[in-house]
Amino acid sequence: MKQAVSIVLVLLLGAFIFTALYFADSSPLQFKPYGDADLSGRVSQGYVDKNVTADAASEEPAAVVYGETKNAETGSANIVTSVVVNYRSFDTLGEVTVLFVAALGVGLLLSGKRRRQEAAFQPSFILKHGVRIVLGIMVIFGVYLFTHGHLTPGGGFSGGSIIAAAVLLLYVSDNAFKAKVKAFKIAEGVAGSLYVVAGLLGLALGGYFLYNFLPTGVVGDLLSAGIVPIVYILIGLKVGSEISGVIAGFATEEEAL
Amino acid sequence: MIQYFAIALMLVGVYGLLTQKNVIKLIVSLNIFEVGLNVFIISVGYVSGGIAPILTSQNNTSALLYVDPLPQALVLTSIVIGVGVTALALAFARRLHNQYGTYNLDEMEGE
């Protein structure tokens, strides 16, 4: 009975979404079918051309060329990164805060005197020694991802997650392993505060919060895009230590009284 | 086409949220809902024949046809929030299991 009602409700919701998206009247705001999106009518064209703040009507922007364009509005070759850490950096600060609050909540819920959880299985020889080989490569790859976040796919969030995955592997491969949770907390606090300090420096030097006050350099260079790589490294450290802390919380259990 | 699949995935997630009794299955339903939503938002920015919005030494000028970078940036945010929500929900589930010895909502007795 309950299932039948749920199916009816879900189908009604689906029909509503479908008609609202695909059969509404053709106003300028009408939803475009898949693949028909037109960037020239959207703000995104400004992100691609690195030409958001200039007056769009006054001049046709010159094309940004990889390895040649100097001192563009934001120098990062990865356009998604330029949106995430430059144009909408304040948004990202809020996002990092949400992740911090979630990690704090996990820490509170799983607090108390902790010891390592009872082993569900004994790690095999291959797991133990394979992890030793892979671990360094994983950490280096994570660091590579967040230092090159403004040039290649990836960035602070994915790099931090890979570092946290390395910590998870340590937990899986050794039943006695316990990470130093305090070090994670210090790292995440320092990285988060430095992000805010970078924003306040922008406020002092450029006039608004999180202003990109460093020279943006040549598009495509490692040392380009001003504060974008610095902020992404901070985000990577913060996310990595935060998710590692969450993993450490789940891998331990309360000491039996 | 992929948008219809994304909407269907969202509906599967809503159905799971409405019918399931197990806390872990509820969290999984929430995640399915979220994945459907993320795929849908990404698909909104797709341009036929467009390339990924990253300047490289091959695709080296902004005059090429790129897909919309803004939905991708928003989904990056959404994925991270999803991770936080899932971690918090799992921590709650574990507290419930410690207290009641079960993950089933019907078997939890009030005090």
Coordinates of C-alpha atoms in Angstrom, one line a residue:
Chain A
M1 CA 0.0 0.0 0.0
K2 CA 2.7 2.4 1.0
Q3 CA 4.7 1.5 -2.0
A4 CA 1.9 2.1 -4.3
V5 CA 1.3 5.6 -2.9
S6 CA 5.0 6.3 -3.1
I7 CA 5.1 5.2 -6.8
V8 CA 2.1 7.5 -7.6
L9 CA 3.7 10.4 -5.8
V10 CA 7.1 9.9 -7.5
L11 CA 5.5 9.6 -11.0
L12 CA 3.5 12.8 -10.4
L13 CA 6.6 14.6 -9.4
G14 CA 8.4 13.2 -12.4
A15 CA 5.6 14.4 -14.7
F16 CA 5.6 17.8 -13.1
I17 CA 9.4 18.2 -13.6
F18 CA 9.2 16.9 -17.2
T19 CA 6.4 19.2 -18.3
A20 CA 7.8 22.2 -16.5
L21 CA 11.1 21.7 -18.2
Y22 CA 10.2 20.6 -21.7
F23 CA 6.7 21.7 -22.5
A24 CA 6.5 25.2 -20.9
D25 CA 5.7 28.2 -23.2
S26 CA 8.6 29.6 -25.2
S27 CA 9.7 32.6 -23.2
P28 CA 13.4 33.8 -23.3
L29 CA 14.0 31.9 -20.1
Q30 CA 12.8 28.7 -21.6
F31 CA 14.8 25.6 -20.8
K32 CA 17.1 24.6 -23.6
P33 CA 17.1 20.9 -24.7
Y34 CA 20.3 18.9 -24.2
G35 CA 23.2 20.1 -26.2
D36 CA 21.5 23.3 -27.4
A37 CA 23.0 25.5 -24.7
D38 CA 24.1 28.9 -26.1
L39 CA 27.1 30.3 -24.2
S40 CA 27.0 33.7 -25.9
G41 CA 23.7 34.5 -24.0
R42 CA 25.1 33.5 -20.7
V43 CA 27.5 35.0 -18.2
S44 CA 29.7 32.0 -18.8
Q45 CA 31.0 33.5 -22.0
G46 CA 32.7 36.1 -19.8
Y47 CA 34.3 33.4 -17.8
V48 CA 35.7 31.7 -21.0
D49 CA 37.0 35.1 -22.4
K50 CA 38.3 36.2 -19.0
N51 CA 36.4 39.4 -19.5
V52 CA 33.7 39.6 -16.8
T53 CA 34.3 43.0 -15.3
A54 CA 34.8 44.9 -18.5
D55 CA 31.8 46.6 -20.2
A56 CA 30.6 43.9 -22.6
A57 CA 28.9 46.2 -25.0
S58 CA 31.8 48.5 -25.5
E59 CA 34.3 46.2 -27.2
E60 CA 34.7 42.7 -28.6
P61 CA 37.2 41.0 -26.2
A62 CA 40.5 39.7 -27.7
A63 CA 40.8 35.9 -27.6
V64 CA 42.8 34.5 -24.7
V65 CA 45.7 32.4 -26.1
Y66 CA 47.5 29.7 -24.0
G67 CA 51.1 30.5 -23.3
E68 CA 50.9 34.1 -24.7
T69 CA 48.2 36.2 -23.0
K70 CA 49.6 38.2 -20.2
N71 CA 47.9 39.8 -17.2
A72 CA 44.5 38.5 -18.1
E73 CA 41.6 39.1 -15.6
T74 CA 42.4 35.8 -14.1
G75 CA 45.4 33.9 -15.3
S76 CA 44.3 30.3 -14.8
A77 CA 44.1 28.0 -17.8
N78 CA 41.5 25.9 -16.2
I79 CA 38.3 27.9 -16.6
V80 CA 36.4 26.0 -14.0
T81 CA 39.1 26.8 -11.5
S82 CA 39.0 30.4 -12.4
V83 CA 35.3 30.4 -11.6
V84 CA 35.7 28.4 -8.3
V85 CA 38.7 30.1 -6.8
N86 CA 38.7 33.5 -8.4
Y87 CA 35.3 34.8 -9.5
R88 CA 33.3 32.9 -6.9
S89 CA 35.9 32.4 -4.3
F90 CA 33.6 33.7 -1.5
D91 CA 31.2 30.8 -2.4
T92 CA 34.1 28.4 -2.0
L93 CA 35.0 29.8 1.4
G94 CA 31.4 29.1 2.4
E95 CA 31.7 25.6 1.0
V96 CA 34.9 24.9 2.9
T97 CA 33.1 26.1 6.0
V98 CA 30.2 23.7 5.4
L99 CA 32.7 20.9 5.1
F100 CA 34.4 22.1 8.3
V101 CA 31.1 22.1 10.2
A102 CA 30.3 18.6 8.9
A103 CA 33.7 17.3 10.1
L104 CA 33.1 19.1 13.4
G105 CA 29.7 17.4 13.8
V106 CA 31.2 13.9 13.0
G107 CA 33.9 14.6 15.6
L108 CA 31.3 15.6 18.2
L109 CA 29.1 12.6 17.5
L110 CA 31.9 10.1 17.5
S111 CA 33.7 11.6 20.5
G112 CA 34.7 10.2 23.9
K113 CA 37.6 8.0 24.9
R114 CA 38.6 6.3 21.6
R115 CA 40.3 3.1 20.8
R116 CA 40.9 1.4 17.5
Q117 CA 37.9 -0.6 16.3
E118 CA 38.0 -4.4 16.6
A119 CA 39.6 -5.9 13.5
A120 CA 37.0 -7.3 11.1
F121 CA 39.7 -9.2 9.1
Q122 CA 43.5 -9.6 9.1
P123 CA 45.2 -7.7 6.3
S124 CA 46.9 -10.0 3.9
F125 CA 50.6 -9.9 2.9
I126 CA 49.7 -8.4 -0.5
L127 CA 47.5 -5.6 1.0
K128 CA 50.1 -4.7 3.6
H129 CA 53.1 -4.4 1.2
G130 CA 51.0 -3.1 -1.7
V131 CA 49.9 -0.2 0.4
R132 CA 53.5 0.7 1.3
I133 CA 54.4 0.9 -2.4
V134 CA 51.3 2.9 -3.4
L135 CA 51.1 5.3 -0.4
G136 CA 53.9 7.6 -1.5
I137 CA 52.7 7.7 -5.1
M138 CA 49.2 8.6 -3.9
V139 CA 50.3 11.4 -1.6
I140 CA 52.5 12.9 -4.4
F141 CA 49.7 12.6 -6.9
G142 CA 47.4 14.4 -4.5
V143 CA 49.9 17.2 -4.0
Y144 CA 50.4 17.4 -7.8
L145 CA 46.7 17.7 -8.3
F146 CA 46.2 20.6 -6.0
T147 CA 49.4 22.5 -7.0
H148 CA 48.4 22.2 -10.7
G149 CA 44.7 22.9 -10.1
H150 CA 44.8 26.1 -12.2
L151 CA 46.3 24.3 -15.2
T152 CA 44.9 20.8 -15.4
P153 CA 41.7 19.0 -14.3
G154 CA 41.7 18.5 -10.6
G155 CA 42.3 20.9 -7.8
G156 CA 42.2 21.2 -4.0
F157 CA 39.1 19.1 -3.4
S158 CA 40.1 16.1 -5.5
G159 CA 43.8 16.3 -4.4
G160 CA 42.7 16.5 -0.7
S161 CA 40.4 13.5 -1.2
I162 CA 43.2 11.4 -2.7
I163 CA 45.4 12.2 0.3
A164 CA 42.6 11.2 2.6
A165 CA 42.2 8.0 0.6
A166 CA 45.9 7.3 1.4
V167 CA 45.1 7.7 5.1
L168 CA 42.1 5.3 4.6
L169 CA 44.5 2.7 3.0
L170 CA 46.8 3.0 6.1
Y171 CA 43.8 2.2 8.3
V172 CA 42.7 -0.7 6.2
S173 CA 46.2 -2.3 5.9
D174 CA 47.2 -2.1 9.6
N175 CA 44.8 -3.1 12.4
A176 CA 46.9 -1.2 15.0
F177 CA 47.3 2.0 13.1
K178 CA 46.0 5.2 14.7
A179 CA 46.5 8.6 13.0
K180 CA 47.4 11.7 15.0
V181 CA 44.0 13.3 14.9
K182 CA 45.3 16.4 16.7
A183 CA 47.7 17.1 13.8
F184 CA 44.8 17.0 11.3
K185 CA 42.9 19.4 13.4
I186 CA 45.8 21.9 13.6
A187 CA 46.5 21.6 9.8
E188 CA 42.8 22.2 8.9
G189 CA 42.6 25.2 11.3
V190 CA 45.7 26.8 10.0
A191 CA 44.8 26.3 6.3
G192 CA 41.3 27.6 6.9
S193 CA 42.6 30.7 8.7
L194 CA 45.2 31.4 6.0
Y195 CA 42.4 31.3 3.4
V196 CA 40.6 34.0 5.3
V197 CA 43.9 35.9 5.8
A198 CA 44.4 35.8 2.0
G199 CA 40.9 37.2 1.6
L200 CA 41.5 40.0 4.1
L201 CA 44.8 40.9 2.3
G202 CA 42.8 41.3 -0.9
L203 CA 40.4 43.6 1.0
A204 CA 43.4 45.7 2.2
L205 CA 45.3 45.8 -1.0
G206 CA 42.6 45.7 -3.7
G207 CA 39.5 47.0 -2.1
Y208 CA 37.3 43.9 -1.9
F209 CA 37.4 40.6 -0.1
L210 CA 39.4 37.8 -1.8
Y211 CA 40.7 40.2 -4.4
N212 CA 43.4 38.6 -6.6
F213 CA 46.2 41.0 -5.6
L214 CA 49.2 39.1 -7.1
P215 CA 50.2 39.5 -10.8
T216 CA 48.4 36.9 -12.9
G217 CA 51.3 36.2 -15.2
V218 CA 51.2 34.2 -18.5
V219 CA 48.2 31.9 -19.0
G220 CA 49.5 28.3 -18.7
D221 CA 52.6 28.9 -16.5
L222 CA 52.8 27.1 -13.2
L223 CA 53.4 30.4 -11.4
S224 CA 50.5 32.2 -12.8
A225 CA 46.9 33.2 -11.8
G226 CA 47.9 35.2 -8.7
I227 CA 46.5 33.8 -5.5
V228 CA 44.6 31.0 -7.2
P229 CA 47.3 28.3 -6.7
I230 CA 48.0 29.5 -3.2
V231 CA 44.3 29.3 -2.2
Y232 CA 43.9 25.9 -3.9
I233 CA 46.9 24.5 -2.0
L234 CA 45.3 25.7 1.2
I235 CA 42.0 24.1 0.2
G236 CA 43.8 20.9 -0.6
L237 CA 45.5 20.7 2.8
K238 CA 42.3 21.6 4.6
V239 CA 40.1 19.1 2.7
G240 CA 42.7 16.4 3.0
S241 CA 43.1 16.8 6.8
E242 CA 39.4 17.2 7.3
I243 CA 38.4 14.0 5.5
S244 CA 41.3 12.1 7.1
G245 CA 39.9 13.3 10.5
V246 CA 36.4 12.0 9.5
I247 CA 38.0 8.6 8.5
A248 CA 39.9 8.5 11.8
G249 CA 36.6 9.1 13.7
F250 CA 34.8 6.3 11.9
A251 CA 37.7 3.8 12.3
T252 CA 37.7 4.1 16.1
E253 CA 35.1 3.2 18.6
E254 CA 34.2 4.2 22.1
E255 CA 36.1 2.5 24.9
A256 CA 33.9 0.0 26.7
L257 CA 33.3 1.1 30.3
Chain B
M1 CA 18.5 11.8 -23.6
I2 CA 20.9 11.8 -20.7
Q3 CA 18.7 14.4 -19.0
Y4 CA 15.8 12.0 -18.9
F5 CA 18.1 9.4 -17.2
A6 CA 19.2 12.0 -14.7
I7 CA 15.5 12.9 -13.9
A8 CA 14.7 9.2 -13.6
L9 CA 17.7 8.7 -11.2
M10 CA 16.4 11.6 -9.0
L11 CA 13.0 10.0 -8.9
V12 CA 14.5 6.7 -7.8
G13 CA 16.2 8.5 -5.0
V14 CA 12.9 10.2 -3.9
Y15 CA 11.2 6.8 -4.0
G16 CA 13.9 5.3 -1.8
L17 CA 13.6 8.2 0.7
L18 CA 9.8 7.6 0.8
T19 CA 9.8 3.8 1.3
Q20 CA 13.0 2.6 3.0
K21 CA 13.1 1.9 6.7
N22 CA 16.8 1.2 7.1
V23 CA 18.9 4.3 8.0
I24 CA 21.8 3.2 5.8
K25 CA 19.5 2.7 2.8
L26 CA 18.0 6.2 3.4
I27 CA 21.5 7.7 3.2
V28 CA 22.1 5.7 0.0
S29 CA 18.9 7.0 -1.5
L30 CA 19.9 10.6 -0.6
N31 CA 23.2 9.9 -2.5
I32 CA 21.4 8.6 -5.6
F33 CA 19.1 11.6 -5.6
E34 CA 22.2 13.8 -5.4
V35 CA 24.0 12.1 -8.2
G36 CA 21.0 12.4 -10.4
L37 CA 20.8 16.1 -9.7
N38 CA 24.5 16.7 -10.3
V39 CA 24.3 14.9 -13.7
F40 CA 21.3 17.0 -14.6
I41 CA 23.0 20.3 -13.7
I42 CA 26.1 19.3 -15.7
S43 CA 23.9 18.4 -18.7
V44 CA 22.3 21.8 -18.7
G45 CA 25.7 23.3 -19.7
Y46 CA 26.5 20.9 -22.5
V47 CA 27.0 22.3 -25.9
S48 CA 27.0 19.9 -28.9
G49 CA 30.6 19.4 -30.0
G50 CA 31.9 21.6 -27.2
I51 CA 35.2 20.7 -25.4
A52 CA 36.1 20.7 -21.8
P53 CA 36.7 24.3 -20.5
I54 CA 40.5 24.0 -20.0
L55 CA 43.0 25.9 -22.2
T56 CA 45.9 23.5 -23.2
S57 CA 48.7 23.7 -25.7
Q58 CA 46.3 21.9 -28.2
N59 CA 43.1 23.8 -27.5
N60 CA 44.9 27.0 -27.0
T61 CA 42.5 29.8 -27.5
S62 CA 39.3 31.0 -25.9
A63 CA 37.6 31.4 -29.3
L64 CA 36.9 27.6 -29.5
L65 CA 33.6 26.1 -28.6
Y66 CA 33.6 25.2 -24.9
V67 CA 30.9 23.7 -22.8
D68 CA 29.5 25.9 -20.0
P69 CA 32.0 26.1 -17.1
L70 CA 29.6 27.5 -14.6
P71 CA 27.4 24.4 -14.0
Q72 CA 30.6 22.4 -13.6
A73 CA 31.9 24.8 -10.9
L74 CA 28.5 24.7 -9.1
V75 CA 28.5 20.9 -9.2
L76 CA 32.0 20.8 -7.7
T77 CA 30.6 22.7 -4.8
S78 CA 27.6 20.4 -4.6
I79 CA 29.7 17.2 -4.5
V80 CA 31.8 18.5 -1.6
I81 CA 28.6 19.5 0.3
G82 CA 27.3 16.0 -0.4
V83 CA 30.4 14.4 1.1
G84 CA 29.9 16.5 4.2
V85 CA 26.2 15.6 4.5
T86 CA 26.9 11.9 4.0
A87 CA 29.6 11.8 6.6
L88 CA 27.4 13.6 9.1
A89 CA 24.5 11.3 8.4
L90 CA 26.6 8.2 8.7
A91 CA 27.9 9.4 12.1
F92 CA 24.3 9.9 13.2
A93 CA 23.4 6.4 12.0
R94 CA 26.3 5.0 14.0
R95 CA 25.1 6.8 17.1
L96 CA 21.6 5.4 16.6
H97 CA 23.0 1.9 16.2
N98 CA 25.0 2.2 19.4
Q99 CA 21.9 3.2 21.3
Y100 CA 19.3 0.9 19.8
G101 CA 21.3 -1.9 18.3
T102 CA 19.5 -1.7 15.0
Y103 CA 19.4 0.4 11.9
N104 CA 15.7 -0.2 11.3
L105 CA 13.6 2.9 12.2
D106 CA 10.6 0.8 13.1
E107 CA 12.5 -1.3 15.7
M108 CA 13.8 1.7 17.5
E109 CA 11.9 2.1 20.8
G110 CA 11.3 5.5 22.4
E111 CA 12.4 6.1 25.9

